[in-house]
PDB file of C-alpha atoms in Angstrom:
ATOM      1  CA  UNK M   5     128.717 129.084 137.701  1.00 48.00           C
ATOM      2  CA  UNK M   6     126.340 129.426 134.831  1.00 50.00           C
ATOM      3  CA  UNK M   7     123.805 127.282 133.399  1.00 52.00           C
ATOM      4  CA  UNK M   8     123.808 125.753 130.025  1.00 56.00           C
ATOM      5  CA  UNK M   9     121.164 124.455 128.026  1.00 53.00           C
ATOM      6  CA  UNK M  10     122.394 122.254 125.004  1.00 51.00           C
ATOM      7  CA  UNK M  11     119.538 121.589 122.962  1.00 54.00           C
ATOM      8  CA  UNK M  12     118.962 118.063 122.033  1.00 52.00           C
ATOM      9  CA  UNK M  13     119.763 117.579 118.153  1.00 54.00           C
ATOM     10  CA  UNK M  14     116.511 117.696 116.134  1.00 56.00           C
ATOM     11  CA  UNK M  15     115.344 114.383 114.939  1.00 58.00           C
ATOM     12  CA  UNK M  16     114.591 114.213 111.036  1.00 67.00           C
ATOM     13  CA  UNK M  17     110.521 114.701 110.668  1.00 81.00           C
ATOM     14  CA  UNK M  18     109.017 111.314 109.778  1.00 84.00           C
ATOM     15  CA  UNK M  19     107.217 111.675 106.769  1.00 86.00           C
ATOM     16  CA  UNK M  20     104.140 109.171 105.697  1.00 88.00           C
ATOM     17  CA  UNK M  21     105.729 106.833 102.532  1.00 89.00           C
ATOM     18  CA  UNK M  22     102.807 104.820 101.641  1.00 91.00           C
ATOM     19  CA  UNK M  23      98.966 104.556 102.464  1.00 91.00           C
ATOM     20  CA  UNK M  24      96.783 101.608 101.882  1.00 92.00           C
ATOM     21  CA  UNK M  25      93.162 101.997 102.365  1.00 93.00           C
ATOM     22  CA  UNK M  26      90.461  99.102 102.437  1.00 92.00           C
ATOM     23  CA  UNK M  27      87.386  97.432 103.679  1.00 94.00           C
ATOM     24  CA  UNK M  28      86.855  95.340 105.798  1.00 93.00           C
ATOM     25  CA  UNK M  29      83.870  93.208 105.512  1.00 94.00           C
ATOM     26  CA  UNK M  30      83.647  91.593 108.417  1.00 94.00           C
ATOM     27  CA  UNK M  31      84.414  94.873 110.379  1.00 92.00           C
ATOM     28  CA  UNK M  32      82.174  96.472 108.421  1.00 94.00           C
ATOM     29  CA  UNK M  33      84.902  98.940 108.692  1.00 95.00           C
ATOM     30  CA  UNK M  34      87.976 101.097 106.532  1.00 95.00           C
ATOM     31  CA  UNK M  35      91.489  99.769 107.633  1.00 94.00           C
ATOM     32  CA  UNK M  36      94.027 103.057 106.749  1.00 94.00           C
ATOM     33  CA  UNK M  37      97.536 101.586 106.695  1.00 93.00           C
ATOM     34  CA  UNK M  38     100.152 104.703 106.911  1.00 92.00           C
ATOM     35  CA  UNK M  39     103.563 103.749 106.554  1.00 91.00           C
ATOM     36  CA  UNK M  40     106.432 105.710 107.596  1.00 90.00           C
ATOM     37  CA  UNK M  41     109.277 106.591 106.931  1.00 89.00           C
ATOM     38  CA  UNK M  42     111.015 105.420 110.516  1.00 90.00           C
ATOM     39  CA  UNK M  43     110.097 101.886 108.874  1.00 90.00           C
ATOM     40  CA  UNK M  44     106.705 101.981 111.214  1.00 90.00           C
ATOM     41  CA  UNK M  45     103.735 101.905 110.851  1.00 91.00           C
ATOM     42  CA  UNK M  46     100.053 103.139 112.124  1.00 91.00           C
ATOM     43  CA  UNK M  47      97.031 101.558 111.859  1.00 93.00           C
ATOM     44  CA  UNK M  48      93.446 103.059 112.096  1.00 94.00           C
ATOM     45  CA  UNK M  49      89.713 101.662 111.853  1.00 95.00           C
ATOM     46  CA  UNK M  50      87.383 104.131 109.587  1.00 95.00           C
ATOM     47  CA  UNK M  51      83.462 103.908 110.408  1.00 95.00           C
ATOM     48  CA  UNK M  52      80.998 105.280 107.930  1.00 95.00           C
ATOM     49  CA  UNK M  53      80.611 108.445 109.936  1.00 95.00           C
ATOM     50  CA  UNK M  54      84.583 109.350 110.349  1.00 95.00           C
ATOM     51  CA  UNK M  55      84.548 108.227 106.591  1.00 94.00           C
ATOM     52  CA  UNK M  56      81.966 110.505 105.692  1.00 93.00           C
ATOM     53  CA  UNK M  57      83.628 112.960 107.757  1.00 93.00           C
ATOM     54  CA  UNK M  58      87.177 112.405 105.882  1.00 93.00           C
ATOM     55  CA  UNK M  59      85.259 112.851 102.437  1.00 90.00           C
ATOM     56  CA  UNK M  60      83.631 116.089 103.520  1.00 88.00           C
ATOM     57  CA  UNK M  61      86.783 118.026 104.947  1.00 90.00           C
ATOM     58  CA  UNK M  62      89.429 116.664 102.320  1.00 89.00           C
ATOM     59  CA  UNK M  63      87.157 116.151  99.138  1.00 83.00           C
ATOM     60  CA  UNK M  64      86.774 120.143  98.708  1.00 81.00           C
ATOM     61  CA  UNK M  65      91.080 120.292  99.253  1.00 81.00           C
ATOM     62  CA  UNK M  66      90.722 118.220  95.740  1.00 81.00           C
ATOM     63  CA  UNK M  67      88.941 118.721  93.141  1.00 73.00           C
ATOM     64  CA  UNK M  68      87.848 115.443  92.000  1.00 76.00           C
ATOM     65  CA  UNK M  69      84.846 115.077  89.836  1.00 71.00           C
ATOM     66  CA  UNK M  70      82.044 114.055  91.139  1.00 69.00           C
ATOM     67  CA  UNK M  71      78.457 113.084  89.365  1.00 62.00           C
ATOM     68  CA  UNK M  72      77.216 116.425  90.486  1.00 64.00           C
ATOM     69  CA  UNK M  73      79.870 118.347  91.183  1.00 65.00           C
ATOM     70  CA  UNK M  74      79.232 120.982  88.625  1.00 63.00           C
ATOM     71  CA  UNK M  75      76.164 123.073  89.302  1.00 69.00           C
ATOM     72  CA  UNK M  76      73.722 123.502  87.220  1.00 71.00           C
ATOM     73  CA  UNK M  77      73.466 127.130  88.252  1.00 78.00           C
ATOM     74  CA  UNK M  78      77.292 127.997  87.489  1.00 74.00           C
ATOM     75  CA  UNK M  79      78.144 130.722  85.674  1.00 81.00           C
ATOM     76  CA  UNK M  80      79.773 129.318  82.284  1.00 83.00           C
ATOM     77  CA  UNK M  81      82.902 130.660  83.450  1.00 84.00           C
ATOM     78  CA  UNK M  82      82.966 129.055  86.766  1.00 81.00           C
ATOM     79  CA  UNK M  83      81.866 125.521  85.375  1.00 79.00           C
ATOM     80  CA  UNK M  84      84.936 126.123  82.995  1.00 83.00           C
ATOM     81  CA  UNK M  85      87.280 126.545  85.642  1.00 81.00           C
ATOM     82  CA  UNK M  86      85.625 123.437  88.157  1.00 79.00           C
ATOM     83  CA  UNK M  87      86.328 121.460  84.944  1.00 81.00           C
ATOM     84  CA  UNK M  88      89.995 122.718  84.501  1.00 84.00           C
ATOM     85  CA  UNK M  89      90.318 122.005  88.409  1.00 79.00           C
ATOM     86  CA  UNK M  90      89.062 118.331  87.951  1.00 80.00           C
ATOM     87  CA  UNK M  91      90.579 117.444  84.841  1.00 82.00           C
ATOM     88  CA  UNK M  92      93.824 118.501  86.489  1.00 82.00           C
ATOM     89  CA  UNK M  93      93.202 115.991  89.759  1.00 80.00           C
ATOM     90  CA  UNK M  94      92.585 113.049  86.939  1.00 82.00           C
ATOM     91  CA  UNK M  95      96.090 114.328  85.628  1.00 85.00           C
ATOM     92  CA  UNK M  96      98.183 114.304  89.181  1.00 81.00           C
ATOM     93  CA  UNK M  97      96.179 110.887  89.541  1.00 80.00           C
ATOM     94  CA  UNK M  98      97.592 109.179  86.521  1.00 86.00           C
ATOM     95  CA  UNK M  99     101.010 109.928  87.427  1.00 86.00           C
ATOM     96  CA  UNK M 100     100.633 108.214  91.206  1.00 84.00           C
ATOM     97  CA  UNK M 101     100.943 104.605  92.175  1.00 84.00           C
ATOM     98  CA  UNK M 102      98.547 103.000  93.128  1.00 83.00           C
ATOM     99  CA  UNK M 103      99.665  99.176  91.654  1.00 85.00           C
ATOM    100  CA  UNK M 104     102.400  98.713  93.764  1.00 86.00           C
ATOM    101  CA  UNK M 105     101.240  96.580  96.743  1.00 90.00           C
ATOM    102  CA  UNK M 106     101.654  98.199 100.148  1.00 89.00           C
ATOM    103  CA  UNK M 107     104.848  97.389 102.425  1.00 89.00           C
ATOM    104  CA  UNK M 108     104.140  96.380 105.674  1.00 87.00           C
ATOM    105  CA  UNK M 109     106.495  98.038 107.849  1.00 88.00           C
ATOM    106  CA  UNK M 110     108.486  96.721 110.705  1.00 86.00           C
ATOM    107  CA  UNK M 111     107.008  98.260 113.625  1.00 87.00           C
ATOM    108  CA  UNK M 112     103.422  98.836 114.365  1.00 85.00           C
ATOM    109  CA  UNK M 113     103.286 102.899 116.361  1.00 81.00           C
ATOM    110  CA  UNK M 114     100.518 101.126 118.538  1.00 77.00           C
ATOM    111  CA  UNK M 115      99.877  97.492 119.817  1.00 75.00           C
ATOM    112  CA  UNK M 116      96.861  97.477 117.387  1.00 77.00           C
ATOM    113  CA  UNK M 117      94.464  99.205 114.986  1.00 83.00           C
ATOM    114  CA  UNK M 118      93.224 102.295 116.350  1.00 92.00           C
ATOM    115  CA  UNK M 119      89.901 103.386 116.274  1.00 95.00           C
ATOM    116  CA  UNK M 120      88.793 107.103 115.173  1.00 96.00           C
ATOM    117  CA  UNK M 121      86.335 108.508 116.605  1.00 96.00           C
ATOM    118  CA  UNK M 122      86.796 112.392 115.278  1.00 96.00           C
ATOM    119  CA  UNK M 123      88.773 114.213 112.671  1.00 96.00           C
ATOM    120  CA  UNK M 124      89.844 117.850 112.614  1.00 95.00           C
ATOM    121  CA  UNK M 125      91.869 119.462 109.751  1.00 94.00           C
ATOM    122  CA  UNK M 126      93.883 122.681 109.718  1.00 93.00           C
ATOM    123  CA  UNK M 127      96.397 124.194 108.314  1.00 90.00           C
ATOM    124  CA  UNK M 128      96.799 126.577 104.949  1.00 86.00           C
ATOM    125  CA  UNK M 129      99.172 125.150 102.249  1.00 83.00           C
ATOM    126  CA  UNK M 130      99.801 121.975 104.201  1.00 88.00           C
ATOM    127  CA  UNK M 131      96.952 120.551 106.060  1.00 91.00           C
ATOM    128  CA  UNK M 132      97.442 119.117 109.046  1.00 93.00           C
ATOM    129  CA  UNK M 133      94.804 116.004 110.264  1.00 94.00           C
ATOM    130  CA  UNK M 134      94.389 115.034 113.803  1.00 95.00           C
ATOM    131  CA  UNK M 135      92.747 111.715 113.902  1.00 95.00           C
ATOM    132  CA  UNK M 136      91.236 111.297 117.536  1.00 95.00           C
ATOM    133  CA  UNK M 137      91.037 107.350 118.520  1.00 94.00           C
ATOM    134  CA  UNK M 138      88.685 106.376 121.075  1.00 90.00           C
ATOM    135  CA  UNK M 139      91.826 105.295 123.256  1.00 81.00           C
ATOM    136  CA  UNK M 140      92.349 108.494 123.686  1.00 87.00           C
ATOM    137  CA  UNK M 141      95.495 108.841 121.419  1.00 91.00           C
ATOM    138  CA  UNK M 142      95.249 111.484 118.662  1.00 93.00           C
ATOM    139  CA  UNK M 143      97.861 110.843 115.603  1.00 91.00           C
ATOM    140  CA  UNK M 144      97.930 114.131 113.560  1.00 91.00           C
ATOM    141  CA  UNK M 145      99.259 113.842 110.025  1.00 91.00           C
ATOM    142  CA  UNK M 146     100.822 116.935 107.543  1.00 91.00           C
ATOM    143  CA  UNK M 147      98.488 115.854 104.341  1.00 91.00           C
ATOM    144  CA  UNK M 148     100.276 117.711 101.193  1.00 90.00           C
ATOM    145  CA  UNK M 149      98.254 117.947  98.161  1.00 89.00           C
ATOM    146  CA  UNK M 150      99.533 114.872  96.637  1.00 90.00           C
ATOM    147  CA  UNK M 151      98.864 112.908 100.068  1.00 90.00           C
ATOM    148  CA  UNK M 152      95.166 114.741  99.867  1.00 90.00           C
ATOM    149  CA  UNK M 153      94.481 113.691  96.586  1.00 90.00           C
ATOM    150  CA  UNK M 154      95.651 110.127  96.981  1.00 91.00           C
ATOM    151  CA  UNK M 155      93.443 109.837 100.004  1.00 92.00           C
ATOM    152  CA  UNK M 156      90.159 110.642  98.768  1.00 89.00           C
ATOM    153  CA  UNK M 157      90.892 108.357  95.608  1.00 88.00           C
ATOM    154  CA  UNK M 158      91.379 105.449  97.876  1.00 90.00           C
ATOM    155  CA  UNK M 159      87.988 106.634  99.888  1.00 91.00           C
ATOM    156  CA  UNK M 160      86.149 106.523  96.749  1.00 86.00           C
ATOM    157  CA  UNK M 161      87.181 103.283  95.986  1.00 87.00           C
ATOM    158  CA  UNK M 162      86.704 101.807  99.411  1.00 90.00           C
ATOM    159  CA  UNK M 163      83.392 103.455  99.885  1.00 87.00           C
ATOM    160  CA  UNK M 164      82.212 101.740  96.429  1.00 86.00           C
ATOM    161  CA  UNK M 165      84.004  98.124  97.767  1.00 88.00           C
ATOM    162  CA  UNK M 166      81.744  98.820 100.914  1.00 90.00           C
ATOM    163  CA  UNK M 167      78.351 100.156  99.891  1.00 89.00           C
ATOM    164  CA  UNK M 168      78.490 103.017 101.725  1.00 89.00           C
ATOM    165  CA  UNK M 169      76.614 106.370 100.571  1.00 82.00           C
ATOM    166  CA  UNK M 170      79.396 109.380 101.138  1.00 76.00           C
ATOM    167  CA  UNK M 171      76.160 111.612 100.284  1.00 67.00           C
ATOM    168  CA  UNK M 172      77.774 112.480  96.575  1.00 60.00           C
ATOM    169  CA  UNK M 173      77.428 110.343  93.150  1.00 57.00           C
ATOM    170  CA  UNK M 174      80.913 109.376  92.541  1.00 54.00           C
ATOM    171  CA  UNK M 175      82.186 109.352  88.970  1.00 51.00           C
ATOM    172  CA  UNK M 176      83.713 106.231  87.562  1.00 52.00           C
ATOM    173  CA  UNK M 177      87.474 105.668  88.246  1.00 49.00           C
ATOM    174  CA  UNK M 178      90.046 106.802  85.661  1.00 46.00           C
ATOM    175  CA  UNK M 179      92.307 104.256  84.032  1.00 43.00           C
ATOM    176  CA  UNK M 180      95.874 104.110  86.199  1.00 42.00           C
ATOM    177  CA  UNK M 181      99.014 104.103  83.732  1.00 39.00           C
ATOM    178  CA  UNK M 182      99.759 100.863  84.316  1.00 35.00           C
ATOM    179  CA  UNK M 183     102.307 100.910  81.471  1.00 36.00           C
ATOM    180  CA  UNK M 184     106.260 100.106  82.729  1.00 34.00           C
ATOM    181  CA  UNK M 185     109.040 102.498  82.490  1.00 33.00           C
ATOM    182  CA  UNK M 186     110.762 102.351  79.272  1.00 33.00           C
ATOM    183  CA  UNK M 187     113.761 101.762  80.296  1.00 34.00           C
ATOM    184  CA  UNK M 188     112.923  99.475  83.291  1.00 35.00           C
ATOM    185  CA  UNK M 189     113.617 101.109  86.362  1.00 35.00           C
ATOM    186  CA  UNK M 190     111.217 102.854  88.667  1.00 33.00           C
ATOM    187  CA  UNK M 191     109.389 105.811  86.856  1.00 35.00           C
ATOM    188  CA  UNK M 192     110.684 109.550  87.938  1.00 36.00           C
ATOM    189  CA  UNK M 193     108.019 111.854  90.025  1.00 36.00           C
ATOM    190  CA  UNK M 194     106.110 109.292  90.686  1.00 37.00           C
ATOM    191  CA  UNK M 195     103.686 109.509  94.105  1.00 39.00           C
ATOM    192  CA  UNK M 196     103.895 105.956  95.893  1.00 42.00           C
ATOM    193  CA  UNK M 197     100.751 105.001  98.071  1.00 43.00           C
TER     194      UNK M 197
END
């Protein structure tokens, strides 16, 4: 008699959809809104300090312009190529979406908003972000660049909402193409969030 192992089929990765980041003023707190592509959801509370925290380790995986994010003791050359990398981010921002409202999904992952307490990134091309909650669950998240990009644009935008000092002068928003698809439908290569 021999043993056989069948292995279990491999369920299709979830993959996050749609984000929605925003502040809460009574809270006094972020409320990140991931939706999924299982038609759940998660929900996480943001302090200041795990806010700060998300700026600092994702922010550099970016490029976005800041008020003083060119050095004044950059080589010419270098301060060319910072300003290449952020005028690029303002490109790969115009062509996301961040009008359409976000979809609340059927299913909440846990029986209510989590609260992070500690963030670690890894991870090469793809970053990976564990989110530690202080019920001890950790929800860990594959953050393309897209994902990365879209992320710290929310942050900057909730972080002005709020008040809050990130420890950087952030530059004024871009206008969003707002303008509809010429022939109607939904606009090709577009990044939802």
């Amino acid at each position: 008699m021999t043993d056989q192992t069948v292995a279990a089929p491999k369920k299709p990765e979830v993959t996050i959809q749609q984000l929605n980041l925003g502040y809460n003023v009574q809270q006094d707190r972020l409320l990140l809104r991931v939706g999924l592509s299982d038609d759940t959801e998660l929900v996480l509370w943001i302090t200041y300090r795990i806010a700060r925290q998300m700026w600092q380790l994702l922010n550099g995986e970016t490029s976005l312009p800041t008020a003083d994010s060119i050095q004044l003791e950059a080589s010419p050359a270098n301060a060319v190529e910072q300003f290449k990398q952020e005028a690029q981010a303002v490109e790969n921002l115009k062509k996301m979406d961040f009008e359409t409202k976000y979809q609340p999904r059927k299913e909440m992952l846990n029986d209510g908003a989590l609260l992070a307490t500690q963030l670690k990134l890894s991870g090469d091309n793809i970053k990976h972000l564990d989110v530690i909650c202080l019920e001890g669950v950790t929800v860990g998240m594959n953050l393309p660049q897209p994902l990365i990009l879209a992320l710290c644009n929310m942050l900057q935008l909730s972080v002005r909402e709020s008040g809050w000092n990130m420890g950087v002068k952030l530059m004024p928003q871009p206008q969003m193409n707002t303008e509809e698809p010429v022939d109607g439908g939904v606009e090709k290569n577009k990044v939802l969030h």
